[in-house]
Structures are given as C-alpha cells and as structure tokens.
C-alpha cells in the first residue's frame, strides 16, 4: 500500500499532446476515480502510472519513490484491463498464480493465496477452466483475482466494468467497493460513467481534454462544481444551463436571452450586466402553485416508476425536472417551476468558472 | 377444383426429387463429385500408378511384370539407398531446425517497431519469390570452386588463404545445400510466424509485464504458447517441403559428390529417368510415403486443438 503522487505530468504521442500538466496526490488506502469523457486521457494517465507509457514530462512517485524510470514489473502494481487480458492458454488457477510463480513463491503459499482470492470472488468452481469457458462477469472476476493475489502497492482499473451488462455492472461495482474496504489497497479507477464514479470513489478526479478540471469527494463535486464542465458532467440527469445576463436592480436575477427572469440567490458574486450561465439540477426544480417560479412548457413526461422526469422548455432551453411524486402533464401544458435558490449555480459565461 | 387437383398432383410428382435433393448427404455427395473426380484423376491415379510401378520391373520403353517386393528387397541391401535415407533425414532435420530458429528470430525482429517496416518485410520475402531454379543457379556460382564470391570475400578479409571447395567434399556439399535450403525456406517460416505474432494481443504482454515477467519470461510464457498452434502447422509444411526437396539439389549438386547429397526424391528420379529403371525409382519414391505419413500424423496429433482453444465448458 502506498501513496501515489502525480506532479505536473505531461504526455505527448509524437506531436500530439494528450496530457497537459496533471497534478494529483493520492493518499494511502484511498480509492480515487478518474472520470471524464472519451478521449480525455484517462487511460493514458493510468498507463503512465503502470509504466506502460513513457512519461513525457513531470514525475510520478509511488510510495514516495519516483518511478519515471522504473520498469512496469518493478513497480509492484496490479492492473485490471478493460478487455481483462487473461492468458488464454492458462486455467483460471494458473492465471491467478502466474505472478507468484514468476516470483518463485512457495507452492503452498501460491495455493493458499489463489484459493483465498477465489473464495473472495466466488471463483472456486471455475479454477480449472480456461478463460474461454467463462462468462464476461466471471472473466472480470478472474482479472480482479489476478490483481488481488499479488497484494500489490496499488490497484489500477481501466474501465473494468464497461463490457458487462447493466445489472452485473451495478453488482460488480458494489463488489469492488467492498473489496477495497476489505483490502484497503490504494486504488485508481478509470471510468467514463459518472454514476460509477459517484458511487465508488473516495475522491473523484474529473478530467477533460488532458487537464484536471476538479478534484474532490463525490458530494463536493455535486454541491460545489468548480466550473460548467464539472457541473454538467457530474449528476444524472445532467444539470440544466441557461445563458443570460446577471441583473442587480433592486432584486437579483438572471435575464435569459428571451427575457425570462430566472431568480438568483442574494449572495452570488458577479457584476450587474455580466454574461453568465445559470445552472440548476433537475432535482432542484419544484413545482410551484401560484405565480411564483418560471414558466415552462411541457414536452414529454417519462415515468420511471420511482421518479417522474418532466422535459419542458424554459426560456427556449430544454429543461429536465425530476419529481419523486407522480405527475400526469400533457404535452404543451404550461407549468411553473421554481428553482431552489440555495442550490442554484452561476457561472461566468466567458471562463466557465463558478461565480 | 380442377386447377387445385392439377397443382396438387404436380406437387406430389415434384416432391420426391426435391426431397432427395434436400437430403444433406445426397447434396454433399453431389457437391463433392467434381472435386472427387479431380482428386482421383490427378492425385490418386499417379500415386496409385507410382506404387504399382514399385512392384514391377518396368524399364523405360519396356512394360514390366509384377515382381512383388523384389525392388524393395534389393533396396534393403543397397548401401546407396541407406546413405540417401540418412542424407534426407539429416537434411530435413538440420534445415528445419535452422529455418525455425532463424525464422522465429526474424519474425520477432519484424514484429518490433522498426523503421521501414513494410520495406523490410518485402525484402524478407524475396528469397521465396525468386524461382527455385534461378536461386539454385545463383548458389551454384556462389559455391563454385574457382569463381566463388564467398571464397573471394573471405580471402580478401584474410579469413582463409585458399578457396573453399564448397561442393567438392561430402560434408561441405551437405552444409552448402542445407544453407541454400534454409535461405529459401526462412521467408515462409518468418512470414507465417509473424502473422501468428500479430494475432497476440499487446495487452497480454502488458499484463505479463505488470505480473513481473522479464522479457524472456514473456516470450516463454506468452509468445511461445500463443504461437504454438500456428507453429505446428508451419512445422508440418516445412518438414514436408524439405523432405521432398528436389529442385535445389538437382540444380546444384545432382546428388554428388559420390551420392553424398542425394535425397530420396533425387535418387528416385536419378534411377527412374536417366537410369531408366522406372520400377526401382518408383519403389524409392514409395519408400518416402511412410516417412511423410509419420510426419503428418505426428503433427496431426500435435495439432489437435489444444484444450484452451476450445469453448466447451467441460472444464
Ligand atoms: N498510442 C497513441 N498514439 C497517438 N495518440 C494516442 C495514443 N494513445 C492514445 N492517444 C490519444 O490520446 C488521447 C487520450 O486517449 P486515452 O486512451 O487516454 O483516452 P481515454 O480518456 O481513456 O478515453 P476512453 O474513455 O475512450 O477510453 C486520445 O485523443 C487518443 O487519440
Ligand atoms: Mg480509455
């Protein structure tokens, strides 16, 4: 178990710059999730930590020791690949035992460790099978088992659940989390699924186009997004955004492009006349009875059973609102939605930063 | 009413033929007929004729009589025949080992990130593209006792002080022919193994590296087992081609000096056509069959899909 420090790391593939200076400090025993849209450089960063890619500039230290020039095999790191990368010519048992065999561990120790890992992951019935003879979920478990038996300093996961069906994904997510609570090995987990990130992480690193947009606990990111990108990326369904102008004239509100007045909290920063983006999460819109709130024209109602999603237009912008009670609006019906002022977010339109 | 009856009787009449054609076995038989005819004419007939001739005393220009195993009995006592069997086995074994060693090495090199990769791969294929006889003639010159470029260069480098008689002494001639065969055979092996190497997922190597494998261990535990299926196919073909080699030998040494480079194929030809003893030549050629069958069978059993390649869940 170890800390991982990433210090102004850059990566370029030839002339293409992919990572532009990333700084992350990961504490011992922490479970950190790297999340971001496809192509933002998550896998590249993870592979640099593993030693599978050269670091173009900057430093990566594991357990306080700079590993830029340490070969992957000497970094004491285990990685679970997206395609699992199981050795097809070895049984499940041998797949898991391989690293210990290479290390010339005692046969009895290998056996004990493999069986222990198989117990944890429920792989006991499959130890003599070959990877071909397993389902996707079972292969995923073997890949995890291969990582566990080594008892490494750090676990790296590169989208390990993306090949599984939705139900199994939810189940494995819980299992991985439980496993971490039990083993406490420092883990870095890459995903582009923000729900996975929210549910598993101690801390989330949101990446975008090769930079880190924000680092924080799931709820910090949800409650205090640093910029529009994080606000839009974290949370499901995504936050609603309305471009407009901040008005301080007696009251304080944002005037949307078509003149609709969006109520703003009294304590926000920003000058009168500043171009801003007004953000409110679907779950922070409430139905208002009287003339308060903002007028919205219903497009579609999607009942999911637990919640009701109401899609409407406010100031010409598609808006999603989530209600825990059931509603039966007709398309085209006019309703009034009231944003909860304590959780409304204002962003500078030019920089995208939170005001 | 009438039309219905007519169409029904039509349907009845057509049914048996359609049904017969629908039968998988019949259909398969029909589809295989042309291929079977071709095989019979062009493979089985010559093969059968060859085997039959081996049991006769046919000479060129004179039909022979069945003489049973007489040809084989006389071959059994023929020291030249046994020398040739030895030559063939030596030639096949040494050349195959070298071709596979060097071919694998070359394939591994070409599988790396090299500059001008495509060009290098094309160059590697060259020896294989050149017609055998052409390359045989080239080798003939390279190995010539007086004009050998090889001897010339070695002498200029000061490594030898008199020209090597490449084809003049038995062991030199054997080594020279093996070298020529290896030169010609490497591209086939290298390109096939390269194709095999390229099917191995890079993430397996990455996983092995993270598991702590050195590059030798990655080769030993990932490359070799993953390459095994294609390796055994290529090995079979290579052994068959080498064992039955004719062109190179006949063009470079014609079996000399004193039969030391004759292979079974060249001896069979030598006795049958220039020597006129068709029956005896056919017997020598037939004697190759057990060796070839043994090679094919051993690779057939070696080739049987390895357990890990199967998808069945019989554990
Ligand atoms: N070997 C390479 N050569 C050149 N460019 C590369 C290479 N590997 C990755 N890239 C580029 O680097 C960028 C980041 O790739 P990376 O695989 O890290 O994305 P990612 O965040 O993991 O995306 P995903 O969620 O789709 O897996 C991409 O734009 C990709 O095209
Ligand atoms: Mg990726």
XYZ file of C-alpha atoms and ligand atoms in Angstrom:
702
model
C 0.000 0.000 0.000
C 1.320 3.350 -0.950
C 0.663 6.919 -1.868
C 0.731 7.983 -5.493
C 1.888 11.453 -6.455
C 1.454 12.784 -9.934
C 3.361 16.018 -10.421
C 2.789 18.207 -13.488
C 2.772 15.196 -15.756
C 2.637 15.751 -19.490
C 2.231 13.240 -22.274
C 2.680 13.639 -25.981
C 2.453 10.948 -28.646
C 4.840 12.399 -31.177
C 3.480 15.846 -31.965
C 0.049 15.174 -30.407
C -0.143 16.484 -26.863
C -2.569 14.404 -24.882
C -1.998 15.345 -21.253
C -1.155 18.916 -20.375
C 0.177 19.010 -16.853
C -1.728 16.931 -14.333
C -1.200 17.148 -10.566
C -2.908 14.662 -8.288
C -1.889 13.430 -4.853
C -3.452 10.167 -3.835
C -3.316 9.190 -0.195
C -2.566 5.718 1.092
C -5.643 3.437 1.075
C -7.606 5.896 -0.975
C -9.988 4.907 -3.782
C -9.692 7.538 -6.472
C -11.785 7.547 -9.619
C -10.592 9.250 -12.782
C -13.621 10.246 -14.772
C -14.068 12.211 -17.949
C -15.403 11.981 -21.470
C -13.916 9.584 -24.000
C -10.511 10.608 -25.276
C -9.656 12.927 -22.397
C -6.546 10.963 -21.463
C -7.670 8.821 -18.525
C -6.246 5.588 -19.851
C -3.059 7.307 -20.885
C -2.564 8.668 -17.383
C -3.264 5.270 -15.852
C -0.840 3.579 -18.211
C 1.830 6.062 -17.279
C 1.316 5.154 -13.630
C 1.654 1.487 -14.569
C 4.756 2.190 -16.625
C 3.221 1.056 -19.899
C 3.665 4.532 -21.396
C 6.653 6.804 -21.085
C 6.137 9.999 -19.121
C 6.914 12.904 -21.454
C 7.403 15.413 -18.673
C 6.813 15.638 -14.926
C 7.078 12.969 -12.260
C 5.096 10.095 -10.878
C 6.021 8.800 -7.437
C 4.678 5.648 -5.827
C 5.191 5.335 -2.096
C 7.385 8.437 -2.215
C 9.734 6.934 -4.786
C 9.893 8.492 -8.234
C 9.170 5.730 -10.745
C 9.663 7.515 -14.063
C 12.481 5.157 -14.964
C 11.278 2.046 -13.154
C 10.120 -0.821 -15.376
C 6.463 -1.893 -15.006
C 7.470 -5.211 -13.496
C 9.336 -3.463 -10.699
C 6.591 -1.010 -9.783
C 4.586 -3.533 -7.757
C 1.329 -2.505 -9.322
C -1.584 -4.611 -10.490
C -3.860 -3.554 -13.292
C -7.267 -4.785 -14.384
C -7.633 -4.209 -18.108
C -10.806 -3.313 -19.910
C -10.516 -6.461 -22.039
C -9.266 -8.370 -18.958
C -6.131 -9.586 -20.801
C -6.382 -13.058 -19.279
C -3.836 -15.568 -20.560
C -5.995 -17.772 -22.801
C -3.686 -20.775 -22.508
C -3.759 -20.886 -18.720
C -6.504 -22.089 -16.427
C -8.136 -19.676 -14.059
C -5.903 -21.024 -11.326
C -2.745 -20.515 -13.370
C -3.821 -17.081 -14.471
C -4.051 -16.051 -10.850
C -0.908 -17.904 -9.802
C 1.253 -16.617 -12.649
C 2.739 -13.582 -10.932
C 3.553 -15.527 -7.777
C 5.128 -18.316 -9.809
C 7.328 -15.804 -11.567
C 8.367 -14.576 -8.173
C 9.265 -18.128 -7.214
C 6.932 -18.129 -4.254
C 6.447 -21.357 -2.270
C 3.914 -23.672 -3.851
C 1.892 -23.836 -0.669
C 1.826 -20.052 -0.394
C 0.684 -19.712 -4.008
C -2.057 -22.242 -3.436
C -3.211 -20.524 -0.291
C -3.277 -17.080 -1.894
C -5.059 -18.243 -5.030
C -7.702 -20.127 -3.075
C -8.204 -17.188 -0.771
C -8.740 -14.858 -3.723
C -11.027 -17.398 -5.367
C -13.061 -17.539 -2.146
C -13.432 -13.793 -2.009
C -14.533 -13.611 -5.631
C -16.610 -16.789 -5.730
C -14.366 -18.374 -8.341
C -13.855 -21.721 -6.661
C -15.966 -23.756 -9.106
C -14.051 -22.401 -12.081
C -10.406 -22.772 -11.076
C -9.685 -25.483 -13.639
C -11.431 -23.777 -16.531
C -9.865 -21.766 -19.298
C -10.871 -18.138 -19.846
C -12.813 -19.114 -22.987
C -15.111 -21.203 -20.891
C -16.176 -18.305 -18.656
C -18.832 -15.638 -18.945
C -17.855 -11.990 -19.129
C -18.583 -11.415 -15.465
C -16.536 -14.440 -14.437
C -13.607 -13.300 -16.565
C -13.833 -9.920 -14.950
C -13.568 -11.603 -11.572
C -10.550 -13.611 -12.661
C -8.883 -10.387 -13.753
C -9.579 -8.999 -10.296
C -8.327 -12.192 -8.697
C -5.094 -11.949 -10.617
C -4.630 -8.493 -9.159
C -5.583 -9.482 -5.626
C -3.246 -12.463 -5.196
C -0.278 -10.215 -5.726
C -1.142 -7.951 -2.823
C 0.376 -5.024 -4.731
C 1.070 -1.456 -3.645
C -1.568 -0.037 -5.963
C -4.520 -1.355 -7.962
C -5.220 0.223 -11.309
C -8.553 -0.354 -13.036
C -9.199 0.742 -16.607
C -12.951 0.689 -17.190
C -13.177 -2.858 -15.864
C -16.965 -2.961 -15.979
C -17.649 -1.481 -19.380
C -18.049 -4.894 -21.049
C -20.692 -6.085 -18.614
C -24.436 -5.712 -18.804
C -26.103 -3.038 -16.709
C -27.222 -5.277 -13.882
C -23.900 -7.042 -13.484
C -22.169 -3.684 -13.604
C -24.092 -2.477 -10.590
C -23.330 -5.698 -8.748
C -19.609 -5.689 -9.557
C -19.388 -2.035 -8.623
C -20.529 -2.903 -5.130
C -18.194 -5.869 -5.012
C -15.166 -3.839 -5.995
C -16.026 -1.250 -3.402
C -16.447 -3.919 -0.731
C -13.177 -5.466 -1.782
C -11.428 -2.180 -1.351
C -12.888 -1.722 2.090
C -11.532 -5.107 2.991
C -8.077 -4.942 1.414
C -7.538 -1.196 1.703
C -5.115 -1.173 -1.204
C -4.694 2.235 -2.804
C -6.799 2.119 -5.973
C -7.078 4.233 -9.066
C -10.141 3.514 -11.120
C -10.835 4.875 -14.573
C -14.343 5.182 -15.935
C -16.363 7.462 -18.142
C -19.505 6.628 -16.248
C -20.158 9.325 -13.698
C -22.571 7.135 -11.720
C -19.781 4.611 -11.205
C -17.536 7.449 -10.129
C -20.047 8.872 -7.668
C -20.846 5.548 -6.053
C -17.346 4.138 -5.720
C -14.953 6.982 -5.153
C -13.440 8.416 -2.023
C -12.347 11.190 -4.313
C -13.135 11.883 -7.936
C -10.760 13.458 -10.417
C -12.683 14.995 -13.291
C -10.568 15.189 -16.421
C -11.284 16.933 -19.678
C -9.023 17.282 -22.712
C -5.885 16.305 -20.847
C -6.280 18.545 -17.825
C -7.821 18.066 -14.400
C -10.971 20.137 -14.073
C -11.616 19.430 -10.404
C -10.692 17.015 -7.639
C -12.978 16.325 -4.712
C -15.265 13.937 -2.931
C -18.378 12.937 -4.873
C -20.620 15.244 -2.873
C -18.197 18.155 -3.063
C -18.261 17.902 -6.829
C -22.023 17.619 -6.807
C -22.579 20.521 -4.430
C -19.752 22.798 -5.482
C -18.742 22.235 -9.077
C -15.826 24.482 -9.938
C -16.958 25.130 -13.481
C -19.589 24.411 -16.088
C -17.845 21.268 -17.308
C -17.868 19.588 -13.899
C -21.390 20.799 -13.194
C -22.617 19.274 -16.422
C -20.610 16.068 -16.098
C -21.413 15.145 -12.505
C -25.027 14.358 -11.675
C -27.639 12.428 -13.568
C -29.767 13.614 -15.277
C -27.391 16.451 -16.111
C -27.733 19.989 -14.842
C -29.852 22.447 -16.863
C -27.993 25.517 -18.164
C -29.433 28.839 -19.289
C -27.173 31.516 -20.793
C -28.180 35.015 -19.745
C -27.216 38.295 -18.142
C -26.879 38.966 -14.437
C -29.128 41.825 -13.308
C -28.778 43.657 -9.994
C -31.502 46.197 -9.930
C -33.372 46.200 -6.671
C -33.607 42.408 -6.820
C -31.121 39.996 -8.314
C -31.906 37.713 -11.196
C -30.588 36.352 -14.443
C -32.289 37.501 -17.557
C -32.310 34.730 -20.128
C -31.887 35.519 -23.788
C -35.625 35.716 -24.393
C -36.161 37.948 -21.364
C -37.303 35.270 -18.938
C -36.300 36.169 -15.387
C -34.545 33.363 -13.546
C -34.425 34.024 -9.804
C -30.886 34.088 -8.337
C -29.798 33.787 -4.715
C -28.956 37.072 -2.979
C -25.404 36.143 -2.074
C -23.941 35.480 -5.533
C -20.926 37.351 -6.833
C -20.725 38.918 -10.247
C -21.452 42.395 -11.528
C -24.623 43.825 -12.975
C -24.744 43.175 -16.720
C -22.210 40.311 -16.602
C -22.784 37.494 -19.086
C -23.424 34.351 -17.049
C -24.707 30.819 -17.336
C -27.424 29.889 -14.880
C -27.372 26.279 -13.761
C -29.903 24.249 -11.832
C -30.103 20.490 -11.356
C -33.276 18.655 -12.412
C -33.871 17.524 -8.834
C -33.726 21.136 -7.604
C -36.716 22.302 -9.582
C -40.002 22.209 -7.693
C -43.490 22.650 -8.983
C -44.894 25.975 -7.903
C -48.579 26.538 -7.454
C -49.212 30.245 -7.823
C -47.478 32.805 -9.956
C -44.005 32.283 -8.488
C -41.311 30.359 -10.358
C -40.602 30.293 -14.044
C -42.942 29.388 -16.790
C -42.229 26.075 -18.536
C -43.917 24.347 -21.437
C -44.071 20.566 -21.076
C -42.694 18.430 -23.925
C -42.549 14.898 -22.581
C -43.215 13.114 -19.306
C -41.158 9.989 -18.576
C -42.311 7.983 -15.581
C -39.521 5.663 -14.368
C -41.530 4.247 -11.510
C -39.578 5.750 -8.651
C -39.276 9.199 -10.222
C -41.025 11.166 -12.878
C -38.890 13.003 -15.410
C -40.556 16.036 -16.923
C -38.938 17.535 -20.010
C -40.028 21.053 -20.781
C -38.783 24.298 -22.244
C -37.780 27.253 -20.094
C -36.672 30.343 -21.991
C -36.442 28.172 -25.084
C -33.929 25.811 -23.455
C -34.646 22.114 -22.994
C -35.076 21.530 -19.308
C -35.308 18.372 -17.293
C -37.019 18.244 -13.927
C -37.224 15.231 -11.625
C -40.105 14.737 -9.225
C -40.438 11.976 -6.708
C -44.218 12.306 -6.830
C -46.120 11.320 -9.955
C -47.362 13.865 -12.459
C -49.511 13.489 -15.462
C -48.860 16.583 -17.564
C -49.985 16.792 -21.129
C -47.507 17.807 -23.811
C -47.846 21.523 -24.378
C -49.196 22.165 -20.911
C -47.883 25.300 -19.171
C -46.480 24.722 -15.690
C -44.381 26.828 -13.357
C -41.110 25.548 -11.969
C -39.339 27.077 -9.007
C -35.527 26.610 -8.723
C -34.305 26.015 -5.171
C -32.314 29.195 -4.666
C -29.790 27.719 -2.197
C -28.547 25.256 -4.813
C -28.632 27.369 -7.949
C -25.226 27.798 -9.639
C -23.990 30.776 -11.604
C -21.002 30.526 -13.930
C -19.115 33.209 -15.778
C -20.070 32.757 -19.408
C -16.599 33.563 -20.724
C -14.412 31.491 -18.396
C -16.965 28.902 -17.349
C -15.827 29.273 -13.739
C -18.278 29.224 -10.834
C -19.134 32.668 -9.512
C -61.488 -27.721 -58.461
C -59.546 -28.846 -61.486
C -56.723 -26.384 -61.049
C -56.377 -27.370 -57.445
C -56.172 -31.045 -58.397
C -53.599 -30.363 -61.081
C -51.413 -28.314 -58.861
C -51.633 -30.911 -56.134
C -50.612 -33.719 -58.437
C -47.791 -31.523 -59.686
C -46.674 -31.010 -56.135
C -46.772 -34.743 -55.488
C -44.735 -35.510 -58.579
C -42.083 -32.968 -57.720
C -41.822 -33.866 -54.092
C -39.557 -36.936 -54.215
C -36.829 -35.256 -56.285
C -36.921 -32.127 -54.159
C -36.825 -34.254 -51.061
C -33.847 -36.237 -52.286
C -32.004 -33.052 -53.151
C -32.890 -31.677 -49.755
C -31.166 -34.574 -48.036
C -27.873 -33.327 -46.661
C -25.917 -36.440 -47.539
C -27.104 -36.585 -51.126
C -26.414 -32.923 -51.600
C -22.988 -33.245 -50.055
C -22.214 -36.192 -52.312
C -23.294 -34.279 -55.399
C -21.246 -31.262 -54.429
C -18.190 -33.372 -53.784
C -18.353 -35.259 -57.074
C -16.350 -32.785 -59.183
C -13.679 -32.433 -56.537
C -13.531 -36.186 -56.054
C -13.157 -36.711 -59.793
C -10.295 -34.232 -59.947
C -8.602 -35.792 -56.952
C -8.942 -39.254 -58.421
C -7.546 -38.237 -61.763
C -4.695 -36.034 -60.717
C -3.717 -37.311 -57.282
C -4.821 -40.818 -56.669
C -4.145 -42.148 -60.148
C -0.472 -41.052 -60.332
C 0.050 -42.070 -56.736
C -1.510 -45.462 -57.373
C 0.448 -45.864 -60.580
C 3.666 -44.986 -58.740
C 3.008 -47.506 -56.027
C 2.125 -50.132 -58.614
C 5.269 -49.452 -60.644
C 7.254 -50.038 -57.477
C 6.098 -53.631 -57.557
C 7.183 -54.166 -61.191
C 10.429 -54.281 -63.102
C 9.296 -51.685 -65.634
C 12.081 -50.013 -67.613
C 11.774 -47.063 -69.911
C 10.489 -48.329 -73.208
C 9.600 -51.754 -71.851
C 6.456 -52.659 -69.915
C 7.272 -54.567 -66.762
C 5.910 -57.524 -64.883
C 4.774 -57.782 -61.337
C 7.730 -58.879 -59.263
C 6.347 -58.437 -55.776
C 8.717 -56.947 -53.215
C 11.847 -57.619 -55.226
C 12.626 -53.912 -55.725
C 12.301 -53.325 -52.002
C 14.424 -56.301 -51.135
C 17.217 -55.111 -53.379
C 16.906 -51.569 -51.968
C 17.192 -53.034 -48.500
C 20.617 -54.378 -49.391
C 21.590 -51.247 -51.297
C 24.056 -49.166 -49.249
C 23.430 -46.152 -51.510
C 19.759 -46.248 -50.629
C 20.514 -46.217 -46.916
C 23.028 -43.415 -47.382
C 20.319 -41.441 -49.134
C 17.816 -42.099 -46.346
C 20.396 -40.824 -43.916
C 21.067 -37.773 -46.120
C 17.375 -36.992 -46.322
C 16.828 -37.239 -42.596
C 19.921 -35.128 -41.881
C 18.951 -32.557 -44.480
C 15.378 -32.322 -43.194
C 16.286 -32.158 -39.523
C 19.113 -29.659 -39.705
C 17.411 -27.427 -42.257
C 14.121 -27.421 -40.335
C 15.767 -26.596 -37.036
C 17.730 -23.760 -38.620
C 14.743 -22.442 -40.555
C 12.644 -22.349 -37.424
C 15.304 -20.837 -35.225
C 16.207 -18.125 -37.692
C 12.652 -17.661 -38.964
C 11.325 -17.123 -35.453
C 14.129 -14.714 -34.717
C 13.381 -12.788 -37.879
C 9.649 -12.764 -37.144
C 10.290 -11.374 -33.674
C 12.523 -8.676 -35.135
C 9.972 -7.721 -37.759
C 7.234 -7.622 -35.154
C 9.037 -4.794 -33.368
C 8.669 -1.197 -34.300
C 11.288 -0.812 -36.961
C 11.850 1.980 -39.436
C 10.893 0.977 -42.992
C 8.922 -1.970 -41.634
C 6.952 -2.613 -44.825
C 10.082 -2.482 -46.963
C 11.936 -4.874 -44.652
C 9.061 -7.329 -44.779
C 9.072 -7.210 -48.561
C 12.822 -7.834 -48.629
C 12.445 -10.821 -46.345
C 10.025 -12.391 -48.790
C 12.449 -12.081 -51.708
C 14.222 -15.450 -51.434
C 10.861 -17.113 -51.587
C 9.640 -15.190 -54.611
C 12.687 -15.917 -56.747
C 12.145 -19.122 -58.765
C 13.959 -22.026 -57.151
C 15.987 -22.881 -60.184
C 17.165 -19.299 -60.502
C 18.304 -19.175 -56.919
C 19.836 -22.613 -57.309
C 21.940 -21.352 -60.190
C 22.942 -18.343 -58.126
C 24.032 -20.675 -55.349
C 25.886 -22.795 -57.824
C 28.004 -19.774 -58.648
C 28.364 -18.738 -55.042
C 29.655 -22.214 -54.257
C 31.789 -22.583 -57.393
C 35.250 -23.933 -56.692
C 37.070 -21.273 -58.718
C 34.768 -18.281 -59.018
C 33.027 -18.393 -55.641
C 32.260 -14.872 -54.458
C 32.084 -16.202 -50.934
C 35.602 -17.587 -51.027
C 36.747 -14.389 -52.713
C 35.360 -12.205 -49.936
C 36.605 -14.446 -47.143
C 40.042 -14.412 -48.702
C 40.028 -10.635 -49.081
C 39.074 -10.360 -45.417
C 42.013 -12.572 -44.641
C 39.933 -15.307 -43.049
C 41.052 -18.068 -45.414
C 44.104 -18.455 -47.599
C 42.758 -20.841 -50.191
C 39.374 -21.135 -51.872
C 36.886 -23.394 -50.144
C 35.698 -26.355 -52.171
C 32.061 -25.937 -51.194
C 30.621 -28.682 -53.322
C 33.664 -30.925 -53.650
C 33.651 -32.853 -50.379
C 30.633 -34.642 -48.941
C 30.228 -32.655 -45.740
C 30.905 -29.299 -47.366
C 28.366 -30.086 -50.033
C 25.770 -31.139 -47.471
C 26.290 -27.982 -45.429
C 26.149 -25.818 -48.547
C 22.877 -27.337 -49.678
C 21.368 -27.013 -46.236
C 22.398 -23.358 -46.217
C 20.731 -22.819 -49.587
C 17.564 -24.572 -48.441
C 17.469 -22.547 -45.239
C 17.920 -19.331 -47.188
C 14.980 -20.230 -49.368
C 12.784 -21.536 -46.575
C 13.188 -18.807 -43.976
C 10.747 -16.320 -45.557
C 7.878 -18.779 -45.429
C 8.518 -19.581 -41.788
C 9.199 -15.963 -40.815
C 6.117 -14.543 -42.508
C 3.824 -17.248 -41.123
C 5.146 -16.802 -37.612
C 4.933 -13.031 -37.975
C 1.266 -13.412 -38.841
C 0.921 -15.528 -35.700
C 2.744 -12.980 -33.575
C 0.474 -10.233 -34.753
C -2.593 -12.026 -33.503
C -1.287 -11.903 -29.926
C -2.967 -9.073 -28.069
C -0.453 -6.492 -26.812
C -2.349 -6.254 -23.564
C -1.251 -9.823 -22.769
C 2.340 -8.634 -22.808
C 1.405 -5.642 -20.714
C -0.380 -7.839 -18.217
C 2.627 -10.138 -18.068
C 4.986 -7.204 -17.596
C 2.890 -5.968 -14.683
C 2.822 -9.510 -13.317
C 6.583 -9.220 -13.092
C 7.710 -11.150 -16.168
C 11.070 -10.329 -17.711
C 11.180 -10.132 -21.485
C 12.463 -13.718 -21.644
C 9.633 -14.872 -19.399
C 7.119 -13.002 -21.552
C 8.491 -14.823 -24.569
C 8.480 -18.148 -22.778
C 5.036 -17.883 -21.139
C 3.067 -15.738 -23.568
C 4.615 -15.760 -27.039
C 5.533 -19.433 -27.295
C 2.244 -20.945 -26.098
C 0.189 -18.481 -28.119
C 2.267 -19.226 -31.198
C 2.127 -22.994 -30.761
C -0.924 -23.678 -32.965
C 0.445 -21.855 -35.993
C 3.950 -23.075 -35.246
C 2.922 -26.697 -35.572
C 1.112 -26.109 -38.856
C 4.088 -24.303 -40.333
C 6.377 -27.001 -38.979
C 4.401 -29.716 -40.750
C 4.501 -27.923 -44.059
C 8.139 -27.089 -43.690
C 9.077 -30.689 -42.902
C 7.091 -31.984 -45.869
C 8.614 -29.475 -48.276
C 12.134 -30.091 -47.063
C 11.832 -33.857 -47.023
C 10.629 -33.939 -50.609
C 13.069 -31.280 -51.830
C 14.312 -31.885 -55.346
C 14.972 -28.721 -57.327
C 17.762 -27.228 -55.220
C 19.709 -30.470 -55.001
C 19.320 -31.387 -58.603
C 20.315 -27.939 -59.814
C 23.319 -27.502 -57.518
C 24.969 -30.896 -56.994
C 22.888 -33.562 -58.766
C 23.430 -35.666 -55.682
C 27.212 -35.605 -55.811
C 29.919 -35.902 -54.760
C 29.583 -39.689 -54.562
C 25.882 -39.634 -53.685
C 26.602 -37.670 -50.522
C 23.891 -35.114 -51.251
C 21.334 -37.345 -52.922
C 17.955 -37.175 -51.243
C 15.265 -39.776 -51.701
C 13.482 -37.634 -54.254
C 16.586 -37.028 -56.350
C 17.710 -40.655 -56.159
C 14.277 -41.832 -57.225
C 14.399 -39.534 -60.226
C 18.023 -40.440 -60.986
C 17.336 -44.174 -61.092
C 13.987 -43.880 -62.846
C 14.573 -41.401 -65.645
C 18.286 -41.074 -66.525
C 18.856 -44.618 -65.246
C 15.777 -45.964 -66.955
C 14.822 -48.204 -64.007
C 11.256 -46.925 -63.588
C 10.286 -49.724 -61.218
C 13.183 -49.154 -58.841
C 12.752 -45.368 -58.887
C 9.086 -45.782 -58.085
C 9.979 -48.056 -55.185
C 12.308 -45.405 -53.733
C 9.630 -42.759 -54.096
C 7.103 -45.065 -52.460
C 9.514 -45.598 -49.600
C 9.141 -41.879 -48.802
C 5.464 -42.353 -48.025
C 5.886 -43.919 -44.554
C 8.146 -41.050 -43.509
C 5.698 -38.451 -44.790
C 2.747 -40.191 -43.180
C 4.634 -40.336 -39.887
C 5.445 -36.615 -40.089
C 1.872 -35.737 -40.970
C 0.384 -37.934 -38.265
C 2.648 -36.620 -35.549
C 1.734 -33.088 -36.451
C -1.914 -34.070 -36.751
C -1.880 -35.215 -33.164
C 0.285 -32.295 -32.142
C -2.093 -30.008 -33.956
C -5.258 -31.191 -32.321
C -6.871 -28.131 -30.916
C -5.342 -27.509 -27.571
C -7.714 -27.568 -24.679
C -7.503 -23.847 -24.102
C -8.647 -23.142 -27.642
C -11.912 -24.931 -27.149
C -15.015 -23.201 -25.980
C -16.676 -26.190 -24.336
C -17.346 -25.940 -20.677
C -16.213 -29.420 -19.780
C -13.505 -27.931 -17.624
N -0.555 5.422 -28.995
C -1.161 6.586 -29.261
N -0.721 7.385 -30.265
C -1.319 8.556 -30.520
N -2.366 9.038 -29.847
C -2.853 8.315 -28.842
C -2.282 7.039 -28.494
N -2.973 6.541 -27.446
C -3.930 7.444 -27.178
N -3.867 8.510 -27.999
C -4.727 9.699 -27.969
O -4.695 10.198 -26.669
C -5.973 10.674 -26.288
C -6.356 10.079 -24.948
O -6.526 8.715 -25.100
P -6.975 7.806 -23.887
O -6.969 6.402 -24.356
O -6.143 8.123 -22.700
O -8.470 8.288 -23.672
P -9.490 7.828 -22.550
O -9.746 9.004 -21.699
O -9.027 6.605 -21.885
O -10.781 7.541 -23.413
P -11.828 6.326 -23.297
O -12.806 6.703 -22.240
O -12.466 6.332 -24.640
O -11.064 5.091 -23.004
C -6.929 10.330 -27.407
O -7.181 11.514 -28.126
C -6.168 9.349 -28.243
O -6.485 9.524 -29.587
Mg -9.570 4.517 -22.002
